Amino acid sequence: MVSAGLKVASSATSAAYVYFNDSSGPTANPAVREAITLAYDYSGGLAKFRGGAGSLADGPLPASMSCRPTLPTVKQDLTKAKKVLADAGLANLTLTMRFQPAFSEQAQEATLLQSNLKQIGITVKLQPIAFADYLTLLGKFSTVPQLMLATDAAPYPDAGVMVSQEFSSKAVGTNKDAYSDPQVDSLLAKATSEPDAAERCGLYKQVQTLVTKDHGVMPLYTVDSLTAYSNGVQGAGLRAPNGSLAVASLRLSE
């Protein structure tokens, strides 16, 4: 319940993810990534740890972004996850997941995923990490964590910026999955020189579809960011591209 004299503004520009190391280690195997994505209790995580304030992921970009293809909404399927591992001849896997303990919801989500993966025969060791140390690990594909739980937001409203930073093989330092695919690189390069906005949008949609098919990243849910403000404040409902308050737009009513 909102107190008298207060308003609440909502923004859906950020999303929670599990990032893989797609280039090395056990998670370089698409079957491992697929099994992990099938194991998580998305609905339970959103309800319990995010207060239901958001929506289940249906693609690698936050729900508020443009140029998003129509993709299936994530859901848990433990039976299928076990079959994927069995068909790939995989058993007794042990993985390490990093998370930021400063955010209680991340510790809870990491523990939930650990429990879910145990149900399909994957052991997960949880290791806390400070954000600055995580950024250092992104400096080389070989040091990107096997699993990393984090929240991300689009730096600009243009979907192309986010997909390029996240999925171009040349984007070392911002490519949180160590993702590398020649077809994706080709589409991104073509989009860079494409003058027509609709054509560029179509190319970005193709990239997202390919990454999703490859289980290159594990989006959990778009997270609503709520801001309460006094009736005397104007402009609090406006947001910067990354979802933060557009401070320059704030005004006090006379």
mmCIF file of C-alpha atoms in Angstrom, residues 12-245:
data_model
loop_
_atom_site.group_PDB
_atom_site.id
_atom_site.type_symbol
_atom_site.label_atom_id
_atom_site.label_comp_id
_atom_site.label_asym_id
_atom_site.label_seq_id
_atom_site.Cartn_x
_atom_site.Cartn_y
_atom_site.Cartn_z
ATOM 1 C CA ALA A 12 11.311 -2.524 -16.618
ATOM 2 C CA THR A 13 14.702 -1.858 -18.165
ATOM 3 C CA SER A 14 16.883 -4.292 -16.200
ATOM 4 C CA ALA A 15 16.938 -8.077 -16.062
ATOM 5 C CA ALA A 16 18.476 -10.844 -13.957
ATOM 6 C CA TYR A 17 20.738 -13.327 -15.733
ATOM 7 C CA VAL A 18 22.919 -16.339 -15.247
ATOM 8 C CA TYR A 19 25.936 -15.854 -17.493
ATOM 9 C CA PHE A 20 27.921 -18.849 -18.743
ATOM 10 C CA ASN A 21 31.453 -19.220 -19.996
ATOM 11 C CA ASP A 22 30.484 -20.334 -23.505
ATOM 12 C CA SER A 23 34.097 -20.682 -24.666
ATOM 13 C CA SER A 24 35.791 -22.990 -22.167
ATOM 14 C CA GLY A 25 35.115 -25.548 -19.469
ATOM 15 C CA PRO A 26 31.975 -27.675 -19.051
ATOM 16 C CA THR A 27 29.644 -24.795 -19.935
ATOM 17 C CA ALA A 28 31.185 -24.560 -23.403
ATOM 18 C CA ASN A 29 28.982 -27.588 -24.133
ATOM 19 C CA PRO A 30 25.543 -26.366 -25.320
ATOM 20 C CA ALA A 31 23.910 -29.444 -23.747
ATOM 21 C CA VAL A 32 25.171 -28.407 -20.316
ATOM 22 C CA ARG A 33 23.822 -24.892 -20.824
ATOM 23 C CA GLU A 34 20.481 -26.201 -22.036
ATOM 24 C CA ALA A 35 20.097 -28.505 -19.029
ATOM 25 C CA ILE A 36 20.882 -25.650 -16.657
ATOM 26 C CA THR A 37 18.340 -23.356 -18.286
ATOM 27 C CA LEU A 38 15.690 -26.063 -17.981
ATOM 28 C CA ALA A 39 16.373 -26.721 -14.307
ATOM 29 C CA TYR A 40 15.751 -23.340 -12.680
ATOM 30 C CA ASP A 41 12.480 -22.525 -10.908
ATOM 31 C CA TYR A 42 11.887 -19.183 -12.634
ATOM 32 C CA SER A 43 8.391 -18.571 -11.300
ATOM 33 C CA GLY A 44 9.442 -19.390 -7.759
ATOM 34 C CA GLY A 45 12.498 -17.169 -7.954
ATOM 35 C CA LEU A 46 10.560 -14.177 -9.254
ATOM 36 C CA ALA A 47 7.829 -14.578 -6.649
ATOM 37 C CA LYS A 48 10.028 -15.316 -3.634
ATOM 38 C CA PHE A 49 13.108 -13.194 -4.193
ATOM 39 C CA ARG A 50 11.863 -10.340 -6.374
ATOM 40 C CA GLY A 51 8.441 -9.953 -4.796
ATOM 41 C CA GLY A 52 6.754 -10.788 -8.091
ATOM 42 C CA ALA A 53 7.808 -7.374 -9.406
ATOM 43 C CA GLY A 54 8.742 -8.281 -12.947
ATOM 44 C CA SER A 55 8.059 -10.741 -15.746
ATOM 45 C CA LEU A 56 9.577 -14.060 -16.774
ATOM 46 C CA ALA A 57 12.167 -13.740 -19.515
ATOM 47 C CA ASP A 58 11.220 -14.404 -23.125
ATOM 48 C CA GLY A 59 14.525 -13.511 -24.735
ATOM 49 C CA PRO A 60 17.968 -12.185 -23.859
ATOM 50 C CA LEU A 61 16.979 -8.498 -23.597
ATOM 51 C CA PRO A 62 14.837 -6.791 -20.916
ATOM 52 C CA ALA A 63 11.126 -6.717 -21.750
ATOM 53 C CA SER A 64 11.054 -2.938 -22.245
ATOM 54 C CA MET A 65 13.538 -3.009 -25.127
ATOM 55 C CA SER A 66 12.528 -2.714 -28.770
ATOM 56 C CA CYS A 67 13.637 -5.078 -31.560
ATOM 57 C CA ARG A 68 12.913 -8.226 -29.577
ATOM 58 C CA PRO A 69 11.856 -11.378 -31.474
ATOM 59 C CA THR A 70 8.985 -13.564 -30.332
ATOM 60 C CA LEU A 71 10.635 -16.277 -28.241
ATOM 61 C CA PRO A 72 9.320 -18.807 -25.698
ATOM 62 C CA THR A 73 8.957 -17.728 -22.077
ATOM 63 C CA VAL A 74 11.391 -19.504 -19.780
ATOM 64 C CA LYS A 75 10.044 -22.354 -17.644
ATOM 65 C CA GLN A 76 11.338 -25.173 -15.501
ATOM 66 C CA ASP A 77 11.344 -28.704 -16.935
ATOM 67 C CA LEU A 78 13.440 -31.048 -14.778
ATOM 68 C CA THR A 79 12.474 -34.148 -16.764
ATOM 69 C CA LYS A 80 13.703 -32.637 -20.017
ATOM 70 C CA ALA A 81 16.847 -31.314 -18.297
ATOM 71 C CA LYS A 82 17.749 -34.837 -17.135
ATOM 72 C CA LYS A 83 17.124 -36.197 -20.638
ATOM 73 C CA VAL A 84 19.357 -33.573 -22.234
ATOM 74 C CA LEU A 85 22.223 -34.597 -19.969
ATOM 75 C CA ALA A 86 21.594 -38.307 -20.500
ATOM 76 C CA ASP A 87 21.412 -37.956 -24.293
ATOM 77 C CA ALA A 88 24.720 -36.081 -24.234
ATOM 78 C CA GLY A 89 26.329 -38.758 -22.055
ATOM 79 C CA LEU A 90 26.977 -36.266 -19.257
ATOM 80 C CA ALA A 91 26.992 -37.191 -15.585
ATOM 81 C CA ASN A 92 28.514 -36.142 -12.267
ATOM 82 C CA LEU A 93 29.216 -32.577 -13.352
ATOM 83 C CA THR A 94 30.576 -30.082 -10.829
ATOM 84 C CA LEU A 95 30.360 -26.372 -11.605
ATOM 85 C CA THR A 96 31.244 -23.149 -9.809
ATOM 86 C CA MET A 97 28.836 -20.216 -9.615
ATOM 87 C CA ARG A 98 29.839 -16.701 -8.627
ATOM 88 C CA PHE A 99 27.381 -14.197 -7.166
ATOM 89 C CA GLN A 100 27.456 -10.846 -5.395
ATOM 90 C CA PRO A 101 26.630 -11.355 -1.693
ATOM 91 C CA ALA A 102 25.905 -7.631 -1.301
ATOM 92 C CA PHE A 103 22.531 -8.364 -2.916
ATOM 93 C CA SER A 104 20.456 -10.715 -0.773
ATOM 94 C CA GLU A 105 18.270 -11.724 -3.714
ATOM 95 C CA GLN A 106 21.324 -12.967 -5.603
ATOM 96 C CA ALA A 107 22.412 -15.161 -2.703
ATOM 97 C CA GLN A 108 18.897 -16.620 -2.590
ATOM 98 C CA GLU A 109 18.736 -17.163 -6.343
ATOM 99 C CA ALA A 110 22.158 -18.801 -6.352
ATOM 100 C CA THR A 111 21.059 -21.163 -3.596
ATOM 101 C CA LEU A 112 17.838 -21.985 -5.451
ATOM 102 C CA LEU A 113 19.693 -22.768 -8.677
ATOM 103 C CA GLN A 114 22.163 -24.876 -6.707
ATOM 104 C CA SER A 115 19.249 -26.870 -5.294
ATOM 105 C CA ASN A 116 17.532 -27.180 -8.685
ATOM 106 C CA LEU A 117 20.702 -28.429 -10.380
ATOM 107 C CA LYS A 118 21.246 -30.992 -7.653
ATOM 108 C CA GLN A 119 17.889 -32.458 -8.730
ATOM 109 C CA ILE A 120 19.325 -33.223 -12.179
ATOM 110 C CA GLY A 121 22.689 -34.472 -10.924
ATOM 111 C CA ILE A 122 24.815 -31.319 -11.237
ATOM 112 C CA THR A 123 26.798 -30.173 -8.208
ATOM 113 C CA VAL A 124 27.272 -26.412 -7.884
ATOM 114 C CA LYS A 125 29.829 -24.735 -5.641
ATOM 115 C CA LEU A 126 28.879 -21.171 -4.706
ATOM 116 C CA GLN A 127 31.598 -18.542 -4.506
ATOM 117 C CA PRO A 128 30.871 -14.902 -3.634
ATOM 118 C CA ILE A 129 32.649 -12.218 -5.629
ATOM 119 C CA ALA A 130 32.900 -8.433 -5.485
ATOM 120 C CA PHE A 131 31.758 -6.606 -8.619
ATOM 121 C CA ALA A 132 35.184 -5.040 -9.213
ATOM 122 C CA ASP A 133 36.807 -8.476 -9.144
ATOM 123 C CA TYR A 134 34.172 -9.789 -11.548
ATOM 124 C CA LEU A 135 34.959 -7.007 -14.022
ATOM 125 C CA THR A 136 38.611 -8.051 -13.910
ATOM 126 C CA LEU A 137 37.669 -11.626 -14.820
ATOM 127 C CA LEU A 138 35.849 -10.347 -17.914
ATOM 128 C CA GLY A 139 39.163 -9.112 -19.299
ATOM 129 C CA LYS A 140 39.849 -12.508 -20.927
ATOM 130 C CA PHE A 141 37.426 -15.138 -22.212
ATOM 131 C CA SER A 142 39.450 -17.817 -20.439
ATOM 132 C CA THR A 143 38.779 -16.252 -17.019
ATOM 133 C CA VAL A 144 35.057 -15.588 -17.430
ATOM 134 C CA PRO A 145 33.262 -17.518 -14.621
ATOM 135 C CA GLN A 146 31.577 -20.822 -15.468
ATOM 136 C CA LEU A 147 28.365 -19.417 -14.006
ATOM 137 C CA MET A 148 27.767 -15.838 -12.868
ATOM 138 C CA LEU A 149 24.553 -14.437 -11.433
ATOM 139 C CA ALA A 150 24.058 -10.737 -12.128
ATOM 140 C CA THR A 151 21.558 -8.057 -13.056
ATOM 141 C CA ASP A 152 22.122 -5.994 -16.183
ATOM 142 C CA ALA A 153 20.403 -3.125 -17.961
ATOM 143 C CA ALA A 154 20.598 -1.667 -21.429
ATOM 144 C CA PRO A 155 23.126 1.207 -21.495
ATOM 145 C CA TYR A 156 21.067 2.879 -24.252
ATOM 146 C CA PRO A 157 17.529 2.324 -25.564
ATOM 147 C CA ASP A 158 18.954 0.969 -28.845
ATOM 148 C CA ALA A 159 18.861 -2.845 -28.746
ATOM 149 C CA GLY A 160 21.873 -2.980 -31.035
ATOM 150 C CA VAL A 161 24.170 -1.556 -28.399
ATOM 151 C CA MET A 162 23.260 -4.221 -25.869
ATOM 152 C CA VAL A 163 23.421 -7.188 -28.253
ATOM 153 C CA SER A 164 26.773 -5.988 -29.618
ATOM 154 C CA GLN A 165 28.279 -5.533 -26.160
ATOM 155 C CA GLU A 166 26.938 -8.869 -24.958
ATOM 156 C CA PHE A 167 27.427 -11.186 -27.933
ATOM 157 C CA SER A 168 30.142 -9.909 -30.270
ATOM 158 C CA SER A 169 33.285 -12.016 -30.037
ATOM 159 C CA LYS A 170 35.278 -8.770 -30.227
ATOM 160 C CA ALA A 171 33.556 -7.292 -27.164
ATOM 161 C CA VAL A 172 36.012 -8.652 -24.604
ATOM 162 C CA GLY A 173 35.262 -6.969 -21.292
ATOM 163 C CA THR A 174 31.513 -6.592 -21.855
ATOM 164 C CA ASN A 175 30.778 -10.024 -23.384
ATOM 165 C CA LYS A 176 29.841 -11.646 -20.072
ATOM 166 C CA ASP A 177 29.340 -15.113 -21.609
ATOM 167 C CA ALA A 178 32.605 -15.291 -23.566
ATOM 168 C CA TYR A 179 30.205 -15.877 -26.447
ATOM 169 C CA SER A 180 31.644 -16.331 -29.918
ATOM 170 C CA ASP A 181 29.735 -17.313 -33.045
ATOM 171 C CA PRO A 182 30.736 -16.414 -36.630
ATOM 172 C CA GLN A 183 27.142 -16.061 -37.795
ATOM 173 C CA VAL A 184 26.310 -13.687 -34.937
ATOM 174 C CA ASP A 185 29.450 -11.651 -35.642
ATOM 175 C CA SER A 186 28.474 -11.430 -39.312
ATOM 176 C CA LEU A 187 24.954 -10.234 -38.488
ATOM 177 C CA LEU A 188 26.262 -7.606 -36.072
ATOM 178 C CA ALA A 189 28.768 -6.350 -38.634
ATOM 179 C CA LYS A 190 26.041 -6.115 -41.243
ATOM 180 C CA ALA A 191 23.795 -4.214 -38.824
ATOM 181 C CA THR A 192 26.559 -1.674 -38.161
ATOM 182 C CA SER A 193 26.563 -0.586 -41.799
ATOM 183 C CA GLU A 194 22.805 -0.959 -42.414
ATOM 184 C CA PRO A 195 21.185 2.507 -42.797
ATOM 185 C CA ASP A 196 17.591 1.283 -42.613
ATOM 186 C CA ALA A 197 16.290 1.093 -39.023
ATOM 187 C CA ALA A 198 13.797 -1.681 -39.767
ATOM 188 C CA GLU A 199 16.478 -3.798 -41.433
ATOM 189 C CA ARG A 200 18.845 -3.284 -38.486
ATOM 190 C CA CYS A 201 16.084 -4.294 -36.111
ATOM 191 C CA GLY A 202 15.567 -7.493 -38.091
ATOM 192 C CA LEU A 203 19.262 -8.311 -37.855
ATOM 193 C CA TYR A 204 19.249 -7.756 -34.087
ATOM 194 C CA LYS A 205 16.262 -10.077 -33.795
ATOM 195 C CA GLN A 206 18.158 -12.761 -35.699
ATOM 196 C CA VAL A 207 21.079 -12.412 -33.282
ATOM 197 C CA GLN A 208 18.815 -12.855 -30.260
ATOM 198 C CA THR A 209 17.148 -15.892 -31.821
ATOM 199 C CA LEU A 210 20.499 -17.541 -32.537
ATOM 200 C CA VAL A 211 21.825 -16.835 -29.036
ATOM 201 C CA THR A 212 18.656 -18.239 -27.483
ATOM 202 C CA LYS A 213 18.822 -21.373 -29.636
ATOM 203 C CA ASP A 214 22.455 -21.787 -28.573
ATOM 204 C CA HIS A 215 21.579 -21.225 -24.893
ATOM 205 C CA GLY A 216 24.340 -18.644 -24.903
ATOM 206 C CA VAL A 217 22.944 -16.813 -21.889
ATOM 207 C CA MET A 218 20.321 -17.636 -19.273
ATOM 208 C CA PRO A 219 17.887 -14.735 -18.777
ATOM 209 C CA LEU A 220 15.748 -15.211 -15.662
ATOM 210 C CA TYR A 221 13.312 -12.314 -15.545
ATOM 211 C CA THR A 222 12.911 -8.648 -16.288
ATOM 212 C CA VAL A 223 12.918 -6.863 -12.940
ATOM 213 C CA ASP A 224 10.674 -3.908 -12.215
ATOM 214 C CA SER A 225 12.479 -1.018 -10.565
ATOM 215 C CA LEU A 226 10.119 0.872 -8.262
ATOM 216 C CA THR A 227 10.629 4.446 -7.061
ATOM 217 C CA ALA A 228 8.379 6.137 -4.507
ATOM 218 C CA TYR A 229 8.236 9.919 -4.597
ATOM 219 C CA SER A 230 6.252 12.804 -3.172
ATOM 220 C CA ASN A 231 3.380 14.406 -5.045
ATOM 221 C CA GLY A 232 5.469 17.561 -4.979
ATOM 222 C CA VAL A 233 8.131 16.015 -7.243
ATOM 223 C CA GLN A 234 7.680 16.126 -10.997
ATOM 224 C CA GLY A 235 9.596 14.078 -13.535
ATOM 225 C CA ALA A 236 10.307 11.133 -11.220
ATOM 226 C CA GLY A 237 8.508 8.833 -13.619
ATOM 227 C CA LEU A 238 11.081 9.539 -16.335
ATOM 228 C CA ARG A 239 13.980 7.116 -16.629
ATOM 229 C CA ALA A 240 17.443 7.149 -18.099
ATOM 230 C CA PRO A 241 18.085 4.382 -20.674
ATOM 231 C CA ASN A 242 19.614 2.107 -18.019
ATOM 232 C CA GLY A 243 16.537 2.377 -15.807
ATOM 233 C CA SER A 244 17.945 4.808 -13.263
ATOM 234 C CA LEU A 245 16.195 8.060 -12.407
#
